Amino acid sequence: MSQDDKIDIRQLNIWFGEKHVIRGVDLKIKANAVTAIMGPSGCGKSTMLRAFNRMNDVIKSSKTTGDIFIGGKNIYDNNTNVYDLRRQVGMVFQKPNPLPKSIYENVAFGPKIHKMAKGKDLDKIVEKSLRAAALWDEVNDRLNDSAFDLSGGQQQRLCIARALAVDPEVILMDEPCSALDPAATAKIEQLIRILSTDYTVVIVTHNMQQASRVSDYTVFLYLGKVIEKGGTKAIFENPQHELTEQYITGEFG
Amino acid sequence: MNMSNKTLNKISSFFLNLKSQPMTVVLFLCASFSVIILFLMLFFVAREGALAFSQFGSDLFFGMQWDLESNLFGGFPLLYGSLMVTFGALIIAIPVGVCTAIFVSEVLPFYLRDPIKSIIELLASIPSVIYGFIGLLVVVPFIASTFGIVSGQTALTSSLILSIMTIPTIVSVSGEIISAVPKNYKEAALGLGATKWETIKSVVLPISKSGILASIMLGFGRAVGETIAVSMISGNQAHVASSYLDAVYTIPSFIAIHMGEAPVGSVEYSALFGLGLILLIITFIVNTLADIVVKRGVQP
Ligand SMILES: Nc1ncnc2c1ncn2[C@@H]1O[C@H](COP(=O)(O)OP(=O)(O)O)[C@@H](O)[C@H]1O
Ligand SMILES: [Mg+2]
């Protein structure tokens, strides 16, 4: 594995019950870059993403084989601490899902459960994370308001701030803009670009324009298999595989 | 003024719209039916109790003696007994019920959840006289021997049995609410590395707290109104009990036992209805308070 690969996936297979959803995926994901996973609905994008922080463990019918190395450590090792893994590998979901708490407490939640800071230090982490998520200026005078009072776009940035607060290395985003209007989407996309200087970002999207706007690398997933992968520009301008070409020209989707 | 005009307008346009919507009319009539029944019940109980209220007024609430010979109709010991027994029952039933609900809907393996829920709901359907039997047969002697008292028919005995009767209600209603918490909110906490318990504490309980409160209110209603089981095990003594090891008399048991021998239209008859009205008022107050708390708590 080369120095700048952050995630190394080897022979990943995932089933839900009898259904074979991810079928023998081998893939490397570059550090400090944005990688987009695109593909038609139901092809396994979310399932693959949720393998990177072992969120599929929560689903009783799921079964995973293969290995995923993150920063050189196999996260499917028996002695992996999943709680610690999920601190290192943050996740932003499709629908904004703030905790039923205040804005402040949403961001402070992660650092608190991982006993990372309290008091003044915690305040600093909250401010820093909200700034990094480009939300600080909009909420600094109402940190104690309920997170549900925010707009959808603000809630999603709060969810990003919340993920940043535990000092992760990787940020997974599952169609983070699908519930947002164009203005809010533009803000999040801008943010994703900025985040990639410090974090490894993996974003699932079935919006091709979005993939081409925000990502450095693109993976095309189809029926649980990686059909094509490479630099985003190369994939969009010169797809090697027929299926990829059909997908980006909008022939199916 | 402005406000009430607006409200009036809304109400009148609602009625005008009814004409064009037959389904709405049907639903409206069904909804009205329960409201009408409620008011009729209040009306009849109040009408029968009016005589006693006019003669004894607040004595019905606060008087210490109930004595036909001396024409005394003080309901305080009964009110006290009812509240004492209900309070004791809830002290046990709330923690046990809520914990059981969490356990059944969040912790238990999936294939066990439905069977266990059915068993708990079965408990709720056992007739209360059977609970009275079990109380007499098992709990009364147990309390007597454990605390070394002559009679095991005590407030504690009643609270214990009532808590067992209340727990299924709390478990099944709050269990439904807890299971209905959207998955994506739980994943918010799990995705940050929270454990199952942290997730329950920070997401599941806050989101379902108003539903849990509603289940407790239902439990309260069941406990405060329970008649037969309690009358079999509470000792039925109309005094202000000094401890949970004393016998007590509750309003429903007292009414049930005395109604038969009170001549219709007599003062005693009316006073018993007055007690019934007090019981109704208590449940209304508690329900209204709960409603207010629930409304406030909708947004965390
Ligand atoms: N919890 C689950 N239980 C059973 N099947 C699931 C579950 N989650 C996803 N699947 C199935 O796995 C396949 C891939 O789903 P998903 O990864 O969500 O696709 P995508 O994100 O690409 O739209 C779909 O066929 C879906 O029905
Ligand atoms: Mg998906």
Coordinates of C-alpha atoms and ligand atoms in Angstrom, one line a residue:
Chain A
M1 CA 0.0 0.0 0.0
S2 CA 1.5 3.3 -1.0
Q3 CA 1.9 6.1 1.5
D4 CA -1.0 8.2 0.3
D5 CA -3.6 5.4 0.4
K6 CA -5.8 5.8 3.4
I7 CA -8.3 3.0 3.0
D8 CA -7.4 -0.3 1.4
I9 CA -10.3 -2.7 0.7
R10 CA -9.6 -6.3 -0.1
Q11 CA -12.1 -8.8 -1.3
L12 CA -15.0 -7.1 0.4
N13 CA -18.3 -9.1 0.3
I14 CA -21.5 -8.1 2.1
W15 CA -24.7 -10.0 2.3
F16 CA -28.1 -9.0 3.8
G17 CA -29.6 -12.4 4.5
E18 CA -29.3 -14.3 1.2
K19 CA -28.8 -11.2 -0.8
H20 CA -25.2 -10.7 -2.0
V21 CA -25.0 -6.9 -2.1
I22 CA -21.2 -6.1 -2.3
R23 CA -19.4 -8.7 -4.5
G24 CA -15.7 -8.9 -4.1
V25 CA -14.6 -5.3 -4.1
D26 CA -10.9 -4.4 -4.2
L27 CA -10.3 -0.7 -3.9
K28 CA -7.8 1.8 -2.5
I29 CA -8.9 5.3 -1.4
K30 CA -6.4 8.1 -1.4
A31 CA -5.7 10.1 1.8
N32 CA -6.6 13.8 1.9
A33 CA -8.7 13.8 -1.2
V34 CA -12.3 13.5 -2.1
T35 CA -13.4 10.2 -3.5
A36 CA -16.9 9.9 -4.9
I37 CA -18.7 6.6 -5.1
M38 CA -21.4 6.8 -7.8
G39 CA -23.8 4.3 -9.3
P40 CA -27.4 3.6 -9.8
S41 CA -29.8 3.4 -6.9
G42 CA -29.6 0.0 -5.1
C43 CA -26.1 -0.9 -6.4
G44 CA -24.7 -1.0 -2.9
K45 CA -23.1 2.5 -2.5
S46 CA -24.5 3.0 1.1
T47 CA -23.7 -0.5 2.1
M48 CA -20.1 -0.2 1.0
L49 CA -19.7 3.2 2.7
R50 CA -21.2 1.7 5.9
A51 CA -18.6 -1.0 5.9
F52 CA -15.9 1.6 6.5
N53 CA -17.1 2.4 10.0
R54 CA -18.7 -0.9 10.6
M55 CA -22.2 0.6 10.7
N56 CA -23.5 -2.5 8.9
D57 CA -22.8 -4.4 12.2
V58 CA -26.0 -2.7 13.5
I59 CA -28.1 -4.6 11.0
K60 CA -28.6 -8.0 12.3
S61 CA -29.1 -9.7 8.9
S62 CA -25.8 -8.4 7.5
K63 CA -22.7 -10.5 7.0
T64 CA -19.3 -9.1 5.9
T65 CA -16.2 -10.9 4.7
G66 CA -12.9 -9.6 3.5
D67 CA -10.6 -6.9 5.0
I68 CA -10.6 -3.2 5.1
F69 CA -7.4 -1.5 6.3
I70 CA -7.7 2.1 7.4
G71 CA -4.4 3.8 8.1
G72 CA -2.8 0.4 8.0
K73 CA -5.1 -1.3 10.6
N74 CA -7.6 -4.0 9.7
I75 CA -10.9 -2.7 11.0
Y76 CA -12.5 -6.1 10.7
D77 CA -9.9 -7.6 13.1
N78 CA -11.5 -9.3 16.1
N79 CA -9.9 -6.9 18.5
T80 CA -11.0 -3.7 16.7
N81 CA -12.8 -1.3 19.1
V82 CA -15.8 -0.2 16.9
Y83 CA -16.5 2.8 19.1
D84 CA -13.0 4.1 18.6
L85 CA -13.2 3.2 14.9
R86 CA -16.3 5.3 14.6
R87 CA -14.5 8.2 16.2
Q88 CA -11.7 8.0 13.7
V89 CA -14.1 7.5 10.8
G90 CA -17.0 10.0 11.0
M91 CA -20.2 9.7 9.1
V92 CA -22.7 12.2 7.6
F93 CA -26.0 10.7 6.7
Q94 CA -28.4 11.2 3.8
K95 CA -31.1 13.0 5.9
P96 CA -29.8 15.5 8.5
N97 CA -30.2 13.8 11.8
P98 CA -29.3 16.1 14.7
L99 CA -29.5 14.6 18.2
P100 CA -32.5 15.8 20.2
K101 CA -30.3 18.3 22.0
S102 CA -29.1 21.9 21.7
I103 CA -26.7 23.0 19.0
Y104 CA -23.9 23.1 21.5
E105 CA -24.7 19.7 22.9
N106 CA -24.8 18.2 19.4
V107 CA -21.3 19.1 18.7
A108 CA -20.1 18.4 22.3
F109 CA -21.7 14.9 22.3
G110 CA -18.8 13.1 20.6
P111 CA -16.0 14.7 22.6
K112 CA -18.0 14.0 25.8
I113 CA -18.6 10.3 25.2
H114 CA -15.0 9.8 24.2
K115 CA -13.9 11.8 27.3
M116 CA -11.8 14.1 25.1
A117 CA -12.4 17.4 26.8
K118 CA -14.6 19.3 29.2
G119 CA -15.3 22.9 30.3
K120 CA -13.3 25.6 28.4
D121 CA -11.5 23.0 26.2
L122 CA -14.8 21.6 25.2
D123 CA -16.1 25.1 24.3
K124 CA -13.1 25.5 22.1
I125 CA -13.6 22.2 20.3
V126 CA -17.3 23.2 19.7
E127 CA -16.3 26.6 18.3
K128 CA -13.6 25.2 16.2
S129 CA -15.8 22.4 14.7
L130 CA -18.6 24.9 14.0
R131 CA -16.2 27.2 12.3
A132 CA -14.8 24.3 10.2
A133 CA -18.3 23.4 9.1
A134 CA -18.9 27.1 8.2
L135 CA -21.8 27.3 10.7
W136 CA -20.3 29.3 13.5
D137 CA -21.3 32.8 12.2
E138 CA -24.9 31.7 11.9
V139 CA -25.3 30.0 15.3
N140 CA -22.8 31.5 17.7
D141 CA -25.5 33.6 19.4
R142 CA -27.9 30.8 19.9
L143 CA -25.8 27.7 20.8
N144 CA -28.4 26.7 23.4
D145 CA -31.3 26.6 21.0
S146 CA -32.6 23.2 19.9
A147 CA -30.8 21.8 16.8
F148 CA -34.2 21.1 15.3
D149 CA -34.8 24.9 15.0
L150 CA -32.1 25.1 12.3
S151 CA -32.8 24.9 8.6
G152 CA -32.1 21.6 6.7
G153 CA -28.9 22.9 5.3
Q154 CA -27.8 24.2 8.7
Q155 CA -28.7 20.9 10.3
Q156 CA -26.5 19.1 7.8
R157 CA -23.6 21.4 8.5
L158 CA -24.2 20.8 12.2
C159 CA -23.9 17.1 11.5
I160 CA -20.6 17.7 9.7
A161 CA -19.4 19.8 12.7
R162 CA -20.5 17.0 15.0
A163 CA -18.4 14.5 13.1
L164 CA -15.4 16.9 13.0
A165 CA -15.5 17.5 16.8
V166 CA -14.1 14.0 17.6
D167 CA -11.0 14.7 15.4
P168 CA -11.6 12.0 12.8
E169 CA -9.3 11.0 10.0
V170 CA -11.9 9.9 7.5
I171 CA -15.3 11.4 6.8
L172 CA -18.0 9.4 5.1
M173 CA -20.9 11.2 3.5
D174 CA -23.9 9.3 2.2
E175 CA -25.7 11.6 -0.3
P176 CA -25.3 14.5 2.1
C177 CA -27.2 16.9 -0.2
S178 CA -30.1 14.8 -1.4
A179 CA -32.5 16.5 1.1
L180 CA -31.2 20.0 0.5
D181 CA -32.0 22.9 -1.8
P182 CA -29.4 24.1 -4.4
A183 CA -28.1 27.0 -2.2
A184 CA -27.6 24.7 0.8
T185 CA -26.1 22.1 -1.5
A186 CA -23.6 24.6 -2.9
K187 CA -22.5 25.5 0.6
I188 CA -21.9 21.8 1.5
E189 CA -20.0 21.1 -1.7
Q190 CA -17.7 24.1 -1.0
L191 CA -17.2 22.8 2.5
I192 CA -16.3 19.3 1.2
R193 CA -13.5 20.8 -1.0
I194 CA -12.1 22.6 2.0
L195 CA -12.3 19.5 4.3
S196 CA -10.2 17.5 1.8
T197 CA -7.1 19.3 2.8
D198 CA -7.2 17.8 6.3
Y199 CA -9.4 14.8 5.9
T200 CA -9.9 11.8 3.7
V201 CA -13.5 12.3 2.4
V202 CA -15.6 9.6 0.8
I203 CA -18.9 10.7 -0.6
V204 CA -21.7 8.7 -2.1
T205 CA -23.8 10.4 -4.7
H206 CA -25.9 9.5 -7.6
N207 CA -25.7 13.1 -8.8
M208 CA -23.0 13.1 -11.5
Q209 CA -22.6 16.8 -11.6
Q210 CA -21.9 16.7 -7.9
A211 CA -19.3 13.9 -8.3
S212 CA -17.5 15.9 -11.0
R213 CA -17.7 19.1 -9.0
V214 CA -16.4 17.9 -5.6
S215 CA -14.3 14.8 -6.1
D216 CA -10.7 14.1 -7.0
Y217 CA -11.3 10.4 -7.6
T218 CA -14.4 8.6 -8.7
V219 CA -15.5 5.0 -8.3
F220 CA -18.3 3.6 -10.4
L221 CA -20.2 0.9 -8.7
Y222 CA -22.7 -1.4 -10.4
L223 CA -24.6 -4.3 -8.9
G224 CA -22.1 -4.5 -6.0
K225 CA -19.0 -4.5 -8.2
V226 CA -16.4 -1.8 -9.0
I227 CA -16.7 -1.3 -12.7
E228 CA -14.3 1.5 -13.0
K229 CA -12.2 3.8 -10.8
G230 CA -9.7 6.6 -11.4
G231 CA -9.3 10.4 -11.5
T232 CA -12.6 12.1 -11.7
K233 CA -11.7 14.1 -14.8
A234 CA -10.4 11.0 -16.6
I235 CA -13.6 9.0 -15.8
F236 CA -15.9 11.8 -16.9
E237 CA -14.0 12.7 -20.1
N238 CA -12.8 9.3 -21.1
P239 CA -14.6 6.4 -19.5
Q240 CA -13.0 3.1 -20.3
H241 CA -16.0 0.8 -19.6
E242 CA -19.2 0.8 -21.6
L243 CA -21.4 0.7 -18.5
T244 CA -19.6 3.8 -17.1
E245 CA -20.1 5.6 -20.3
Q246 CA -23.8 4.7 -20.4
Y247 CA -24.2 5.8 -16.8
I248 CA -22.6 9.2 -17.2
T249 CA -24.4 9.9 -20.4
G250 CA -27.6 9.3 -18.5
E251 CA -28.7 6.2 -20.4
F252 CA -29.7 4.4 -17.2
G253 CA -29.8 5.5 -13.7
Chain B
M1 CA -60.6 40.0 20.7
N2 CA -58.8 39.7 17.3
M3 CA -57.7 36.2 18.3
S4 CA -61.1 35.0 19.2
N5 CA -62.6 36.4 16.0
K6 CA -60.1 34.5 14.1
T7 CA -60.9 31.3 16.0
L8 CA -64.6 31.8 15.4
N9 CA -64.0 32.3 11.7
K10 CA -62.0 29.1 11.7
I11 CA -64.7 27.2 13.5
S12 CA -67.5 28.5 11.3
S13 CA -65.7 27.8 8.1
F14 CA -65.0 24.3 9.4
F15 CA -68.7 23.7 9.8
L16 CA -69.5 25.2 6.4
N17 CA -66.9 22.9 4.8
L18 CA -68.5 19.9 6.4
K19 CA -71.3 19.9 3.9
S20 CA -69.1 19.2 0.9
Q21 CA -67.1 16.4 2.7
P22 CA -69.2 13.4 3.7
M23 CA -66.2 11.5 5.1
T24 CA -65.3 14.4 7.3
V25 CA -68.9 14.4 8.6
V26 CA -68.7 10.8 9.6
L27 CA -65.3 11.2 11.3
F28 CA -66.5 14.4 13.0
L29 CA -69.6 12.5 14.4
C30 CA -67.4 9.7 15.7
A31 CA -65.1 12.2 17.4
S32 CA -68.1 14.1 18.8
F33 CA -69.5 10.9 20.2
S34 CA -66.7 10.3 22.7
V35 CA -66.7 14.0 23.7
I36 CA -70.4 13.9 24.3
I37 CA -70.2 10.7 26.3
L38 CA -67.5 12.3 28.5
F39 CA -69.6 15.3 29.2
L40 CA -72.7 13.2 29.9
M41 CA -70.7 11.2 32.4
L42 CA -69.5 14.3 34.1
F43 CA -73.0 15.7 34.1
F44 CA -74.7 12.7 35.7
V45 CA -72.1 12.2 38.3
A46 CA -72.1 15.9 39.2
R47 CA -75.9 15.9 39.2
E48 CA -76.2 13.0 41.6
G49 CA -73.4 14.4 43.8
A50 CA -74.9 17.9 43.9
L51 CA -77.0 17.3 47.0
A52 CA -74.0 16.2 49.0
F53 CA -71.8 19.0 47.7
S54 CA -74.5 21.6 48.6
Q55 CA -74.8 20.3 52.1
F56 CA -71.2 19.5 53.0
G57 CA -69.1 21.5 50.4
S58 CA -65.4 21.1 50.9
D59 CA -66.0 18.7 53.8
L60 CA -66.4 16.0 51.1
F61 CA -62.7 16.7 50.3
F62 CA -61.2 17.5 53.6
G63 CA -63.5 16.1 56.3
M64 CA -61.9 13.4 58.4
Q65 CA -65.0 11.4 59.4
W66 CA -67.5 9.4 57.4
D67 CA -70.3 8.6 59.9
L68 CA -73.9 8.1 58.8
E69 CA -75.3 8.4 62.4
S70 CA -73.7 11.8 62.9
N71 CA -74.4 12.9 59.4
L72 CA -70.6 13.3 58.7
F73 CA -69.4 12.7 55.1
G74 CA -65.7 13.5 55.1
G75 CA -63.8 12.0 52.2
F76 CA -60.2 12.9 53.1
P77 CA -59.1 9.5 54.5
L78 CA -60.4 7.9 51.3
L79 CA -58.8 10.5 49.0
Y80 CA -55.6 10.0 51.0
G81 CA -55.8 6.2 50.7
S82 CA -56.3 6.4 47.0
L83 CA -53.4 8.8 46.4
M84 CA -51.1 6.9 48.7
V85 CA -51.8 3.5 47.1
T86 CA -51.5 5.0 43.5
F87 CA -48.3 6.8 44.3
G88 CA -46.8 3.7 45.8
A89 CA -47.8 1.7 42.7
L90 CA -46.3 4.2 40.3
I91 CA -43.0 4.5 42.3
I92 CA -42.6 0.8 41.5
A93 CA -44.2 0.6 38.1
I94 CA -42.5 3.6 36.4
P95 CA -38.9 2.4 36.7
V96 CA -39.7 -1.2 36.2
G97 CA -42.1 -0.5 33.3
V98 CA -39.8 1.9 31.5
C99 CA -36.8 -0.3 31.9
T100 CA -38.7 -3.3 30.7
A101 CA -39.9 -1.4 27.7
I102 CA -36.3 -0.3 26.8
F103 CA -35.1 -3.8 27.3
V104 CA -37.8 -5.4 25.2
S105 CA -37.6 -3.0 22.3
E106 CA -33.9 -2.2 22.2
V107 CA -31.9 -4.9 23.8
L108 CA -33.7 -8.3 23.4
P109 CA -32.8 -10.2 20.3
F110 CA -35.4 -9.6 17.5
Y111 CA -36.9 -13.1 17.5
L112 CA -37.8 -12.7 21.2
R113 CA -39.3 -9.3 21.0
D114 CA -42.8 -10.1 19.8
P115 CA -43.3 -13.2 22.0
I116 CA -42.3 -11.3 25.1
K117 CA -44.5 -8.3 24.1
S118 CA -47.5 -10.7 23.7
I119 CA -46.9 -12.2 27.1
I120 CA -46.7 -8.8 28.7
E121 CA -49.9 -7.7 26.9
L122 CA -51.6 -10.9 28.2
L123 CA -50.8 -9.7 31.7
A124 CA -52.8 -6.6 31.0
S125 CA -55.8 -8.6 30.0
I126 CA -56.1 -10.7 33.2
P127 CA -59.3 -9.7 35.1
S128 CA -58.6 -7.6 38.1
V129 CA -60.4 -9.9 40.5
I130 CA -57.8 -12.6 39.7
Y131 CA -55.1 -10.1 40.8
G132 CA -57.1 -9.7 44.0
F133 CA -57.0 -13.5 44.5
I134 CA -53.2 -13.6 44.0
G135 CA -52.9 -10.7 46.3
L136 CA -54.8 -12.4 49.0
L137 CA -53.2 -15.7 48.5
V138 CA -49.6 -14.7 48.1
V139 CA -48.8 -11.1 48.8
V140 CA -51.0 -10.6 52.0
P141 CA -49.3 -13.4 53.9
F142 CA -45.9 -12.5 52.5
I143 CA -46.2 -8.9 53.8
A144 CA -47.5 -10.1 57.2
S145 CA -44.7 -12.5 57.8
T146 CA -41.9 -10.2 56.3
F147 CA -42.8 -7.2 58.4
G148 CA -44.2 -9.2 61.4
I149 CA -47.6 -7.6 61.4
V150 CA -50.9 -9.1 62.2
S151 CA -52.6 -8.3 58.9
G152 CA -50.9 -8.2 55.6
Q153 CA -53.8 -6.2 54.1
T154 CA -51.9 -2.9 53.8
A155 CA -51.3 0.0 51.5
L156 CA -48.0 -1.6 50.5
T157 CA -49.8 -4.8 49.5
S158 CA -52.2 -2.8 47.3
S159 CA -49.4 -0.8 45.8
L160 CA -47.5 -4.0 44.9
I161 CA -50.5 -5.6 43.2
L162 CA -51.4 -2.3 41.5
S163 CA -47.9 -1.9 40.2
I164 CA -48.1 -5.4 38.6
M165 CA -51.4 -4.4 37.0
T166 CA -49.9 -1.1 35.8
I167 CA -46.6 -2.3 34.4
P168 CA -48.0 -4.0 31.3
T169 CA -49.7 -0.8 30.3
I170 CA -46.5 1.2 30.7
V171 CA -44.4 -1.5 28.9
S172 CA -46.7 -1.9 25.9
V173 CA -47.4 1.8 25.3
S174 CA -43.9 3.0 25.8
G175 CA -42.5 0.0 24.1
E176 CA -44.4 1.0 20.9
I177 CA -43.1 4.5 21.2
I178 CA -39.5 3.4 21.7
S179 CA -39.6 1.1 18.8
A180 CA -40.9 3.9 16.6
V181 CA -37.8 6.1 17.1
P182 CA -36.5 6.6 13.6
K183 CA -33.4 4.5 12.8
N184 CA -31.5 7.5 11.4
Y185 CA -31.5 9.3 14.8
K186 CA -30.1 6.3 16.6
E187 CA -27.4 6.0 13.9
A188 CA -26.5 9.6 14.6
A189 CA -25.2 8.6 18.0
L190 CA -23.9 5.2 17.0
G191 CA -22.0 6.9 14.1
L192 CA -20.1 9.0 16.6
G193 CA -19.0 6.0 18.5
A194 CA -21.7 5.9 21.1
T195 CA -22.5 2.6 22.8
K196 CA -26.0 1.2 22.8
W197 CA -26.6 2.6 26.3
E198 CA -25.3 6.1 25.4
T199 CA -27.6 5.9 22.3
I200 CA -30.6 5.0 24.4
K201 CA -29.9 7.8 26.9
S202 CA -29.1 10.5 24.4
V203 CA -31.4 9.7 21.6
V204 CA -34.1 7.1 22.3
L205 CA -35.3 8.4 25.6
P206 CA -35.4 12.1 24.8
I207 CA -37.3 11.4 21.6
S208 CA -39.8 9.1 23.2
K209 CA -40.2 10.9 26.5
S210 CA -43.6 12.4 25.8
G211 CA -44.9 9.0 24.7
I212 CA -43.5 7.4 27.9
L213 CA -45.2 10.1 29.9
A214 CA -48.5 9.3 28.2
S215 CA -48.0 5.6 29.1
I216 CA -47.5 6.6 32.7
M217 CA -50.7 8.6 32.6
L218 CA -52.6 5.5 31.4
G219 CA -51.0 3.5 34.2
F220 CA -52.0 6.2 36.7
G221 CA -55.6 6.0 35.4
R222 CA -55.6 2.2 35.8
A223 CA -54.2 2.4 39.3
V224 CA -56.3 5.2 40.7
G225 CA -59.5 3.7 39.4
E226 CA -58.9 0.0 40.3
T227 CA -61.6 -1.2 42.5
I228 CA -62.0 -4.9 43.1
A229 CA -58.4 -6.1 43.5
V230 CA -57.7 -3.3 45.9
S231 CA -60.8 -3.8 48.0
M232 CA -59.7 -7.4 48.6
I233 CA -56.2 -6.6 49.9
S234 CA -56.1 -3.0 51.3
G235 CA -57.8 -3.8 54.6
N236 CA -60.5 -1.2 54.0
Q237 CA -60.1 1.1 57.0
A238 CA -61.1 4.8 56.5
H239 CA -58.3 6.5 58.4
V240 CA -55.3 8.5 57.4
A241 CA -52.7 5.8 57.3
S242 CA -49.4 6.6 59.0
S243 CA -47.3 4.2 57.0
Y244 CA -47.5 1.8 54.1
L245 CA -47.9 -1.0 56.5
D246 CA -51.3 0.4 57.6
A247 CA -54.6 -0.7 56.2
V248 CA -56.2 1.9 53.8
Y249 CA -59.5 2.5 52.1
T250 CA -59.6 3.8 48.5
I251 CA -62.3 5.8 46.9
P252 CA -63.3 3.2 44.3
S253 CA -63.4 0.4 46.9
F254 CA -65.4 2.5 49.3
I255 CA -68.0 3.4 46.6
A256 CA -68.3 -0.2 45.5
I257 CA -68.8 -1.5 49.0
H258 CA -71.2 1.2 50.1
M259 CA -73.3 1.8 47.0
G260 CA -75.4 -1.3 47.4
E261 CA -76.8 -0.3 50.8
A262 CA -77.2 3.4 50.2
P263 CA -80.9 4.3 49.4
V264 CA -81.2 6.0 46.1
G265 CA -81.6 9.7 46.5
S266 CA -80.3 9.7 50.1
V267 CA -77.6 12.0 51.4
E268 CA -75.2 9.0 51.6
Y269 CA -76.0 8.0 48.0
S270 CA -75.2 11.6 46.9
A271 CA -72.0 11.7 48.9
L272 CA -70.8 8.5 47.2
F273 CA -71.3 10.2 43.9
G274 CA -69.5 13.2 45.2
L275 CA -66.5 10.9 45.9
G276 CA -66.8 9.6 42.4
L277 CA -66.6 13.2 41.1
I278 CA -63.5 13.8 43.1
L279 CA -61.9 10.8 41.5
L280 CA -62.9 12.1 38.1
I281 CA -61.5 15.5 38.9
I282 CA -58.2 14.1 40.0
T283 CA -57.8 12.1 36.8
F284 CA -58.7 15.2 34.7
I285 CA -56.1 17.3 36.5
V286 CA -53.4 14.7 36.1
N287 CA -54.2 14.2 32.5
T288 CA -54.2 17.9 31.8
L289 CA -50.9 18.4 33.6
A290 CA -49.4 15.6 31.5
D291 CA -50.7 17.1 28.3
I292 CA -49.0 20.4 29.2
V293 CA -45.8 18.6 29.9
V294 CA -46.0 16.6 26.7
K295 CA -46.7 19.7 24.6
R296 CA -43.7 21.5 26.2
G297 CA -41.6 18.5 25.7
V298 CA -42.3 17.9 22.0
Q299 CA -39.3 19.8 21.0
P300 CA -36.3 18.8 23.0
Ligands
LIG1 N1 -31.0 -3.4 6.0 C1 -31.1 -4.0 4.9 N2 -31.7 -5.2 4.9 C2 -31.8 -5.9 3.7 N3 -31.4 -5.4 2.5 C3 -30.8 -4.2 2.5 C4 -30.6 -3.5 3.6 N4 -30.0 -2.3 3.3 C5 -29.8 -2.4 2.0 N5 -30.3 -3.5 1.4 C6 -30.3 -3.9 0.0 O1 -29.0 -3.9 -0.4 C7 -28.9 -3.3 -1.7 C8 -28.0 -2.1 -1.8 O2 -28.5 -1.1 -1.0 P1 -27.8 0.3 -0.8 O3 -26.4 0.0 -0.4 O4 -28.6 1.1 0.2 O5 -27.8 0.9 -2.2 P2 -27.5 2.4 -2.7 O6 -27.0 3.1 -1.6 O7 -26.5 2.2 -3.8 O8 -28.8 2.9 -3.3 C9 -30.3 -3.0 -2.1 O9 -30.8 -4.0 -3.0 C10 -31.1 -2.9 -0.8 O10 -32.4 -3.4 -1.0
MG2 MG -27.9 4.8 -0.6

